[in-house]
Coordinates of C-alpha atoms in Angstrom, one line a residue:
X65 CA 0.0 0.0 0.0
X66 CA 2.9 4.5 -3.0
X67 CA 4.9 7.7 -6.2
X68 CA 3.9 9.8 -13.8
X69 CA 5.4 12.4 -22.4
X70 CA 4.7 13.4 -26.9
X71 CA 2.5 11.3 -29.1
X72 CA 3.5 11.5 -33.0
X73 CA 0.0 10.0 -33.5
X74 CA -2.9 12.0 -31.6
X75 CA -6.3 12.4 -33.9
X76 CA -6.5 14.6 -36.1
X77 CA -2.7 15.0 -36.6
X78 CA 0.6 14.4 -34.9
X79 CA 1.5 16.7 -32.1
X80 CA 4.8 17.2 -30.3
X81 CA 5.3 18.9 -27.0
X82 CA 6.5 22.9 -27.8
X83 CA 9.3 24.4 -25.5
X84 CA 9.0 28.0 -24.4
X85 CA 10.7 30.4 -22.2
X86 CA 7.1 32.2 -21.9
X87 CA 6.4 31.5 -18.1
X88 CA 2.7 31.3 -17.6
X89 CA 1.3 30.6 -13.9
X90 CA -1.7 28.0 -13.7
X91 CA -4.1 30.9 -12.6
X92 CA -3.4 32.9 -15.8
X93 CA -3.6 29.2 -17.8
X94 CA -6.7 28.3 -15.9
X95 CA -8.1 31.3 -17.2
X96 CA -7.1 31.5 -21.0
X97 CA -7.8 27.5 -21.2
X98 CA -5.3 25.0 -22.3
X99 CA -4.4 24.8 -25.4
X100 CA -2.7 21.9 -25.7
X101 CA -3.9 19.6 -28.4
X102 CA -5.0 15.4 -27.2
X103 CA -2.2 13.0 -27.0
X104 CA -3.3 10.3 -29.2
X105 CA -3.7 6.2 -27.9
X106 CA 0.3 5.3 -28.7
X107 CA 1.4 7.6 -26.1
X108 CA -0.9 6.8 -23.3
X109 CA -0.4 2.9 -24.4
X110 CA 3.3 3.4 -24.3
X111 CA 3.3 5.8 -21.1
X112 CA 1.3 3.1 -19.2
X113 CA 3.0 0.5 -20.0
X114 CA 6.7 2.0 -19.2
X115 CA 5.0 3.2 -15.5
X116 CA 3.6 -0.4 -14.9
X117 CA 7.1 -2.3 -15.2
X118 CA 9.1 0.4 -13.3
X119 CA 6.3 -0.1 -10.6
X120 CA 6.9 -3.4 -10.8
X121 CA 10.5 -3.4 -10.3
X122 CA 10.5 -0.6 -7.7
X123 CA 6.9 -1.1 -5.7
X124 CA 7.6 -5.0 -4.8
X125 CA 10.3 -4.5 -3.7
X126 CA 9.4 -1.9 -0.9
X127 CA 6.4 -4.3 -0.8
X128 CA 8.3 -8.2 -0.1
X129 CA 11.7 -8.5 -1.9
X130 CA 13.6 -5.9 0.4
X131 CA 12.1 -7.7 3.0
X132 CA 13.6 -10.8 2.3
X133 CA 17.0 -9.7 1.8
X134 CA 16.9 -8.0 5.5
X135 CA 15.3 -11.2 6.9
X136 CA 18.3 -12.9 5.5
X137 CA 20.9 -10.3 6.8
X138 CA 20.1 -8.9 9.6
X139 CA 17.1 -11.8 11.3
X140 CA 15.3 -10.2 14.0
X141 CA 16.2 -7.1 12.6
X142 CA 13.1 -5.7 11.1
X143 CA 13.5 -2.0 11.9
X144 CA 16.3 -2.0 9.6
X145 CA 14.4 -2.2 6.0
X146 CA 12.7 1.2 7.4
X147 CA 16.8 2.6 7.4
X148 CA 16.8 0.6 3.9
X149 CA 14.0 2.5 2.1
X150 CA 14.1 5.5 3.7
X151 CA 18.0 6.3 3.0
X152 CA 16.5 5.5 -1.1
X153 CA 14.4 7.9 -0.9
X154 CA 16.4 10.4 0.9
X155 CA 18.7 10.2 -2.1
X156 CA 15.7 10.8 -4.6
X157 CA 14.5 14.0 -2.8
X158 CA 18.2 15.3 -2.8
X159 CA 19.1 14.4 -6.6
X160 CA 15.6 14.8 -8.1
X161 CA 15.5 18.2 -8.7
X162 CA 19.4 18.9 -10.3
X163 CA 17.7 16.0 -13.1
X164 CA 14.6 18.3 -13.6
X165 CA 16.7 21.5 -14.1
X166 CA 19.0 19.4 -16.4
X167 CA 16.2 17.9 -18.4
X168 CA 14.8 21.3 -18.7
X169 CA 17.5 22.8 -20.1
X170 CA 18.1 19.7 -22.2
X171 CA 19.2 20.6 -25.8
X172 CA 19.4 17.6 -28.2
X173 CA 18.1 16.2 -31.7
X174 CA 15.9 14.0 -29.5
X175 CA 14.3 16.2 -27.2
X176 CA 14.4 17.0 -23.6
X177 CA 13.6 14.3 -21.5
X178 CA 13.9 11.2 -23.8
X179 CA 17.8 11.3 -23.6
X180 CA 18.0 11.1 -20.0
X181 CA 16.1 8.0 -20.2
X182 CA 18.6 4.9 -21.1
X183 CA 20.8 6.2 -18.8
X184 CA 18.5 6.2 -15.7
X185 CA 17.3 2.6 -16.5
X186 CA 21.1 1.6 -16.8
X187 CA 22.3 3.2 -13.3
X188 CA 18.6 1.5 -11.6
X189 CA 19.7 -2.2 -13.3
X190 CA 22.9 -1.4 -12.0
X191 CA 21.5 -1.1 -8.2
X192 CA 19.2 -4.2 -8.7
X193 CA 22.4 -6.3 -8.9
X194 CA 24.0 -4.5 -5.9
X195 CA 20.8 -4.9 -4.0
X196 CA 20.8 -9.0 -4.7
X197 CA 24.2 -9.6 -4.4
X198 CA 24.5 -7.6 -1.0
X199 CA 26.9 -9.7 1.4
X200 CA 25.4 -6.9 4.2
X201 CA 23.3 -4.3 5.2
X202 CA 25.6 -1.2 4.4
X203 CA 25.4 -2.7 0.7
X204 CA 22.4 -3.4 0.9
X205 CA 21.4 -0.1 1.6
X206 CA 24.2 1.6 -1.1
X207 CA 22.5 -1.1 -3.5
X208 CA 18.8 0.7 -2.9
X209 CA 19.9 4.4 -2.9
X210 CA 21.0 3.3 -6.9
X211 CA 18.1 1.7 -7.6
X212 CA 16.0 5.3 -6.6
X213 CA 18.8 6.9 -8.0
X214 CA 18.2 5.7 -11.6
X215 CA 14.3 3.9 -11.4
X216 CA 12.7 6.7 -8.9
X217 CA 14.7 9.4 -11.8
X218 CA 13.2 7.6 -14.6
X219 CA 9.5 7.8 -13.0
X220 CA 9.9 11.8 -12.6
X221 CA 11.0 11.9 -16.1
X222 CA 7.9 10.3 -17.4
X223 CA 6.5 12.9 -14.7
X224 CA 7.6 15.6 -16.6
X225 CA 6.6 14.5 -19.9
X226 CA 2.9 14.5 -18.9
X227 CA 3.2 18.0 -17.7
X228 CA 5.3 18.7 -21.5
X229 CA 2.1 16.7 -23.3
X230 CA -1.3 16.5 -21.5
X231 CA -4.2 18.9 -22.1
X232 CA -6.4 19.8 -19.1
X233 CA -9.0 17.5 -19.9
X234 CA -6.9 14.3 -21.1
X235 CA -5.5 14.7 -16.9
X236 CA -7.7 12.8 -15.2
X237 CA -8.4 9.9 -17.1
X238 CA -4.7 9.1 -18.0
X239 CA -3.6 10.0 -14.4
X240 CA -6.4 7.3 -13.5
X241 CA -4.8 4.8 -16.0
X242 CA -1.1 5.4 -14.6
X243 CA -2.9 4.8 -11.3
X244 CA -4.5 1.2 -12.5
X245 CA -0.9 0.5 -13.6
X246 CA 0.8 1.6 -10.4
X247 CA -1.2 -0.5 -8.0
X248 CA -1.5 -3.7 -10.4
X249 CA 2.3 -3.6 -11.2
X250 CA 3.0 -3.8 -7.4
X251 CA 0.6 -6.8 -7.1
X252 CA 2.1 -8.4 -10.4
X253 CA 5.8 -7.9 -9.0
X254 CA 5.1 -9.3 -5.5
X255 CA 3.3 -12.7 -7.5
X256 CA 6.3 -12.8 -9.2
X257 CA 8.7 -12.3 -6.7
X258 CA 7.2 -14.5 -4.4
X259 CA 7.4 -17.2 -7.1
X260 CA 11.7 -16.6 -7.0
X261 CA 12.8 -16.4 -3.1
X262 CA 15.0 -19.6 -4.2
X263 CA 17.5 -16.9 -6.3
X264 CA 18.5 -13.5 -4.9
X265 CA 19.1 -12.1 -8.5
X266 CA 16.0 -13.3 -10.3
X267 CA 13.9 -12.1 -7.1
X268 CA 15.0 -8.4 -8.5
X269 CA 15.8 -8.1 -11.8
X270 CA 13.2 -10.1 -13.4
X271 CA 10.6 -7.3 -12.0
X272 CA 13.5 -4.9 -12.9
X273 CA 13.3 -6.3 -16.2
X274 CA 10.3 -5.3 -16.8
X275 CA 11.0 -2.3 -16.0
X276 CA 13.3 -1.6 -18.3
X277 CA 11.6 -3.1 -21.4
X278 CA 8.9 -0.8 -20.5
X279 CA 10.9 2.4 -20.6
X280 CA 13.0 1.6 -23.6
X281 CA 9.9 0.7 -25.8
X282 CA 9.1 4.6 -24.8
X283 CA 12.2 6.1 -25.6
X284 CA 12.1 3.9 -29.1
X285 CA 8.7 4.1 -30.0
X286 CA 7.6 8.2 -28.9
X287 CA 9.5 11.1 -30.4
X288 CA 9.9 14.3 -28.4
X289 CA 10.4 18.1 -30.0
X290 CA 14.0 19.2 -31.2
X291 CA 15.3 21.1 -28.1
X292 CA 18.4 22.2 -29.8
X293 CA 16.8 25.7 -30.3
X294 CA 16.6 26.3 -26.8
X295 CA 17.9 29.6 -25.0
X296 CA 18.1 30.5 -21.8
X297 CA 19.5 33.8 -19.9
X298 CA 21.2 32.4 -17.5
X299 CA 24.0 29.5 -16.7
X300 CA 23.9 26.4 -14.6
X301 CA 25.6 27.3 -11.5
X302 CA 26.1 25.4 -8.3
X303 CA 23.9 28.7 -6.7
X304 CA 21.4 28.2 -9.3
X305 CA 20.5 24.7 -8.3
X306 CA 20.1 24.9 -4.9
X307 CA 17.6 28.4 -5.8
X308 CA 15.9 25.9 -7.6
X309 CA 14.9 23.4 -4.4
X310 CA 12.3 26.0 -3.0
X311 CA 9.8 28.0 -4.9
X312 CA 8.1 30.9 -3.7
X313 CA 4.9 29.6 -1.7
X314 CA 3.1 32.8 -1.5
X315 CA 3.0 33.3 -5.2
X316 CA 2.0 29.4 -6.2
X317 CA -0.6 29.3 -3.0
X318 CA -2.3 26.3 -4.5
X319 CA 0.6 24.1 -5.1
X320 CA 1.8 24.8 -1.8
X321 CA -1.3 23.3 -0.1
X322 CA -1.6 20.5 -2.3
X323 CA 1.8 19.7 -1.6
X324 CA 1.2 19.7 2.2
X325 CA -2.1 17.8 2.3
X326 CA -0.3 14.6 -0.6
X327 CA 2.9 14.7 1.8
X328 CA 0.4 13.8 4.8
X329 CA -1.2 11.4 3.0
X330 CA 1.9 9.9 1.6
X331 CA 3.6 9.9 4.6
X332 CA 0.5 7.8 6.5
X333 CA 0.3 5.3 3.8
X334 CA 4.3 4.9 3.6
X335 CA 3.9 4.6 7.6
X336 CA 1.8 1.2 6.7
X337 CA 3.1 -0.3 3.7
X338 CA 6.7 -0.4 4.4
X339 CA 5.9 -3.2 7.2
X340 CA 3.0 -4.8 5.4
X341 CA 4.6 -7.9 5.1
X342 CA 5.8 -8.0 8.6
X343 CA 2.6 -7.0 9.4
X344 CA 0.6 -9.7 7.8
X345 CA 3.3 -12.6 9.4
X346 CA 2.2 -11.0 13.0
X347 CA -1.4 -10.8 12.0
X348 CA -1.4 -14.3 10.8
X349 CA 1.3 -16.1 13.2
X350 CA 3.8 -17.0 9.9
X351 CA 7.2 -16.5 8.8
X352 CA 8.2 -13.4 6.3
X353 CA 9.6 -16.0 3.8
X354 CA 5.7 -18.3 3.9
X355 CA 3.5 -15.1 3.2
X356 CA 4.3 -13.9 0.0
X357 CA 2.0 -15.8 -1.7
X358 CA -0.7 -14.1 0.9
X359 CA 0.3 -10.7 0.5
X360 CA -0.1 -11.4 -3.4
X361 CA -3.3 -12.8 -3.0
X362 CA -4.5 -10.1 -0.5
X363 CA -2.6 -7.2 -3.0
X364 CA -5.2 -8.7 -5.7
X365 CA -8.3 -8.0 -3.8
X366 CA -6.8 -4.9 -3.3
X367 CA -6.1 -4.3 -7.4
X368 CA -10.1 -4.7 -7.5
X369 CA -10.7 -2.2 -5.9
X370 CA -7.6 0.1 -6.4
X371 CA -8.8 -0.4 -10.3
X372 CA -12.2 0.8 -9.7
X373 CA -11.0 4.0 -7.8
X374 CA -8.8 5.1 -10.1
X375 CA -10.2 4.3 -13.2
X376 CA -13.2 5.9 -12.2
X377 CA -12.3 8.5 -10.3
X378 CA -9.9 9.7 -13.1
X379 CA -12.9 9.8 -15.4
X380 CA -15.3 11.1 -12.9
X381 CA -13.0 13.9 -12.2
X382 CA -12.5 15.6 -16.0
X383 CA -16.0 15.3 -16.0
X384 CA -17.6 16.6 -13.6
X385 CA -14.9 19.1 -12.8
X386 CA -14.3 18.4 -9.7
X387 CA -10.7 17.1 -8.0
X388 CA -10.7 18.0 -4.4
X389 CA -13.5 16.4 -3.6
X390 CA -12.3 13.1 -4.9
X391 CA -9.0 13.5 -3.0
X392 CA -11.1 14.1 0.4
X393 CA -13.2 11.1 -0.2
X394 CA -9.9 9.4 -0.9
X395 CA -8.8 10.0 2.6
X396 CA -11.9 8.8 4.0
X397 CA -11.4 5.8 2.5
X398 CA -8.5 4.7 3.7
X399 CA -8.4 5.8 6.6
X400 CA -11.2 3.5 7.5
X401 CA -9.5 0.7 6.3
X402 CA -6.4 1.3 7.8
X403 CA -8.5 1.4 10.9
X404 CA -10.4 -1.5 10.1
X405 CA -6.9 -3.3 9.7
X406 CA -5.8 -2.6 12.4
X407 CA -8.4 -4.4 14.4
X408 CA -9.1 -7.3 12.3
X409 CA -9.3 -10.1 14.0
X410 CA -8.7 -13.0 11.3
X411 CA -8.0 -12.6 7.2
X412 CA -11.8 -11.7 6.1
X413 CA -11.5 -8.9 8.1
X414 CA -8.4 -8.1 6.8
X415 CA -9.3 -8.3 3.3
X416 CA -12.1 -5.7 3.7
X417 CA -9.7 -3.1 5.3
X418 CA -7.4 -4.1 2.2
X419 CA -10.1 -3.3 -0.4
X420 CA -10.9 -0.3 1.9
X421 CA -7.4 1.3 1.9
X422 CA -6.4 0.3 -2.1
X423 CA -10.2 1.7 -3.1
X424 CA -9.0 5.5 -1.2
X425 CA -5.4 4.9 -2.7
X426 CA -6.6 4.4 -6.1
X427 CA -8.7 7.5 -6.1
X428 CA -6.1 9.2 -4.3
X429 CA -3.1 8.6 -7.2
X430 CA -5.3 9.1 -10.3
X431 CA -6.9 12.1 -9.3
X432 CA -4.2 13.9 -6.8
X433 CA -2.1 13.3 -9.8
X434 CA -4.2 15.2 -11.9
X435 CA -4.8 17.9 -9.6
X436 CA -0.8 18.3 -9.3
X437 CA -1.0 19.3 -13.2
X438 CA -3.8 21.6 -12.8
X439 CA -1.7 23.4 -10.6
X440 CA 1.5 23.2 -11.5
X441 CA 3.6 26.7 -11.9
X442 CA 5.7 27.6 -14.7
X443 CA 4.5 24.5 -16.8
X444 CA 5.9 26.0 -20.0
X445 CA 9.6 26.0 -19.0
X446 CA 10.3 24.2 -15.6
X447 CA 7.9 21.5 -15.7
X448 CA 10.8 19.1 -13.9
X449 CA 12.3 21.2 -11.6
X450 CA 8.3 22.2 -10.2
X451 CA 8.0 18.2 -10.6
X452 CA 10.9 17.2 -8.7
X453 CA 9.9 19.5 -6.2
X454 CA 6.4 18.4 -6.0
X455 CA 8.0 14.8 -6.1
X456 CA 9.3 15.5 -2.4
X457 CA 5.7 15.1 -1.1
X458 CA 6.1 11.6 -1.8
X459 CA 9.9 11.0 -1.4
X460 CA 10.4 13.0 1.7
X461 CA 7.8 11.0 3.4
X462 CA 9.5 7.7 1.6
X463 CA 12.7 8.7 3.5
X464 CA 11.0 9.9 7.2
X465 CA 8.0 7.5 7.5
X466 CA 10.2 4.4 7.4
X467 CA 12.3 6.4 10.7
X468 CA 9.5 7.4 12.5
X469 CA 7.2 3.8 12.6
X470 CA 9.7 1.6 14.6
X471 CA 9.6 4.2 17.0
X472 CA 5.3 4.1 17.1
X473 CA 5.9 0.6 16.7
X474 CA 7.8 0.8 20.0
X475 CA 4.8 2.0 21.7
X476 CA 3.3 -0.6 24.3
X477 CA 6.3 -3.1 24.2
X478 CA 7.0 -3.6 20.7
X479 CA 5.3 -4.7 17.3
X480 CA 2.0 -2.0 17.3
X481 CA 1.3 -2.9 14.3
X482 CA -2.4 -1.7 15.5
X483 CA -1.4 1.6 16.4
X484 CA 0.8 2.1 13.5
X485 CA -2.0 1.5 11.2
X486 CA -4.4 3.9 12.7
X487 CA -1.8 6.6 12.7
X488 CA -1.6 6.1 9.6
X489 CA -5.0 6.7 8.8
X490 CA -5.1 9.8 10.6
X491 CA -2.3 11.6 8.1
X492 CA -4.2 10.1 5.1
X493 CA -7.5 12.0 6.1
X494 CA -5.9 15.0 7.6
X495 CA -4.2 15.3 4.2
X496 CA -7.4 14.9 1.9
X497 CA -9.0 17.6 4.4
X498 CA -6.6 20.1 3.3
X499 CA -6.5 19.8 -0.4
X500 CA -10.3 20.0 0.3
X501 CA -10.4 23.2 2.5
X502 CA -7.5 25.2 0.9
X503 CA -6.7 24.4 -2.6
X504 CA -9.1 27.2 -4.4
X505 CA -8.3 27.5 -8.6
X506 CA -9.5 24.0 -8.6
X507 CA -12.7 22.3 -8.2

């Protein structure tokens, strides 16, 4: 139980994404309407498809495989995959946004974001081997901080190629789709992975592999604008970078809040789902290594339900209008299953706080997602940097979360797995309450 490019093909006629250094805020954009032609079916296809594998390779991990390799270093030892994850994403929130100014400023015959791509597949297959072949924790851990390094880059570069591509009312629905594939990529890499515990390296790169099939059938099969003709008035400096890890709140009000209230929420479901499999084996009385089969079969209740709320909701949303009420309903949601997990008192129980949590997680990704475009500053000419940055709502809680439950885990002698999940629930709904209340040039 968590973090989205051109189409030479749309109807009528092939469209490409068109750089310019004219800075437009979202009010002004909301106001003159977007005129940014449909992406046609190659590009969502292709987009979907590149986000499933890389969600595959980098979501069951987080979700069973990581916890496997701890259990076999470090027994007993179970507060260490929080230090595992966490120092991953700690390295994504540092790095991500020097790769959004880079591809910004990007100049090549194949555009600005499609170069970067090979690369950041090659550095993530890279970390996959590190992470299997780790003889101990500190390599485990080095292992993981590659993998975010060049996966978790990969996933903000398809971010920012949505922002480059999708029209207003093409957000919703595609955000929705990205969703479906998010959640049913971690449920498909968890089957898979729990089908190859016998062999360290097939346990990660076969998801991994996926990944990067994914990505490279992208970079092949889309073309992006020429960027070569690209100017800009200033140079990359070492100053410049770090100006560009903070943007000014008061002027972008709107993506401010909507930042806050998707941190909370992130950081309650990261909270839960970084000890899901732990949690499950003290739920049910078994061993990490007999439940993966479980948490698959459990994680496909969950797809049910995680592919209604997205796919719907996604829809729902560009029709009617309407986002922050969605993404308040979507903290409902799971917070009642969290809390409904977290008294269960045998698997039926469980499985309807499953369903519960994946249904407000589903509408939660497609439409939040969508939402995060709406209001996205300066979409015209730092669409990566403002993604990188808005990517720290979800890796900034990926890096803390992980810290902070063995300590409410602590609470009451050890293994709160109860507690933990209803905390969790909390941030989720206390997050949807404030996109509700405070985000305003947005339905």
């Amino acid at each position: 139980m968590s973090a989205v490019p051109p189409d030479p093909f749309p109807p009528p006629a092939p469209t490409e994404p068109v750089a310019t250094l004219t800075t437009v805020s979202p009010a002004s954009k909301a106001a003159e309407g977007d005129d940014r032609p449909k992406v046609g079916g190659r590009y969502i296809l292709l987009l979907v498809l590149a986000q499933f594998g890389l969600y595959a390779a980098v979501v069951a991990p987080m979700g069973y495989s990581l916890s496997v390799r701890v259990d076999q270093l470090a027994p007993d030892s179970e507060g260490i995959l929080g230090f595992v994850v966490g120092s991953g994403s700690l390295a994504l929130v540092l790095s991500g946004p020097v790769l959004g100014v880079l591809s910004d400023r990007t100049r090549s015959r194949l555009g600005r974001r499609r170069p970067w791509l090979p690369v950041t597949v090659a550095v993530g297959l890279l970390g996959f081997v590190c992470v299997a072949l780790a003889p101990s924790v500190p390599v485990l851990v080095l292992g993981w901080v590659v993998v975010q390094l060049g996966f978790g880059s990969t996933l903000a570069l398809l971010s920012s190629s949505m922002a480059d591509c999708l029209p207003e009312s093409q957000r919703g629905r595609v955000a929705g789709l990205a969703g479906v594939a998010q959640m049913a990529a971690s449920i498909v890499g968890v089957a898979i992975a729990s089908m190859l515990t016998s062999s360290n390296l097939l346990l990660f790169l076969v998801p991994a592999g996926l990944g990067a099939v994914g990505v490279l059938l992208f970079f092949l099969l889309i073309t992006e604008r020429d960027s070569r003709d690209l100017t800009f008035d200033d140079s990359v400096t070492a100053k410049l970078m770090l100006s560009k890890y903070v943007f000014p709140v008061r002027r972008y009000p709107d993506f401010a809040w909507n930042w806050l209230g998707r941190f909370l929420f992130m950081f309650g479901l990261t909270l839960a789902t970084t000890f899901t499999t732990f949690f499950f084996a003290d739920k049910l009385d078994k061993s990490v290594t007999d439940i993966g089969g479980l948490v698959a079969t459990v994680g496909a209740v969950g797809l049910v339900a995680t592919m209604g709320g997205a796919g719907v909701s996604g829809f729902l949303s560009d029709k009617l209008r309407n986002r922050r009420g969605f993404v308040f309903g979507a903290g409902i949601l799971f917070s009642l299953g969290a809390l409904t997990m977290a008294v269960a008192p045998d698997l039926p129980v469980l499985l309807v706080g499953s369903f519960l949590t994946n249904l407000g997680l589903g509408v939660f990704s497609a439409v939040d997602q969508a939402l995060v475009l709406d209001v996205l500053p300066e979409r015209d000419t730092e669409a990566g940097r403002y993604n990188a940055i808005n990517q720290f709502s979800t890796t900034v809680p990926q890096a803390a979360a992980p810290f902070v439950a063995p300590l409410v885990l602590a609470l009451g002698g050890g293994g709160n797995y109860p507690l933990l999940y209803i905390v969790s629930g909390a941030f989720a709904l206390v997050g949807g309450l404030i996109i509700l209340a405070r985000v305003k040039s947005v339905r």
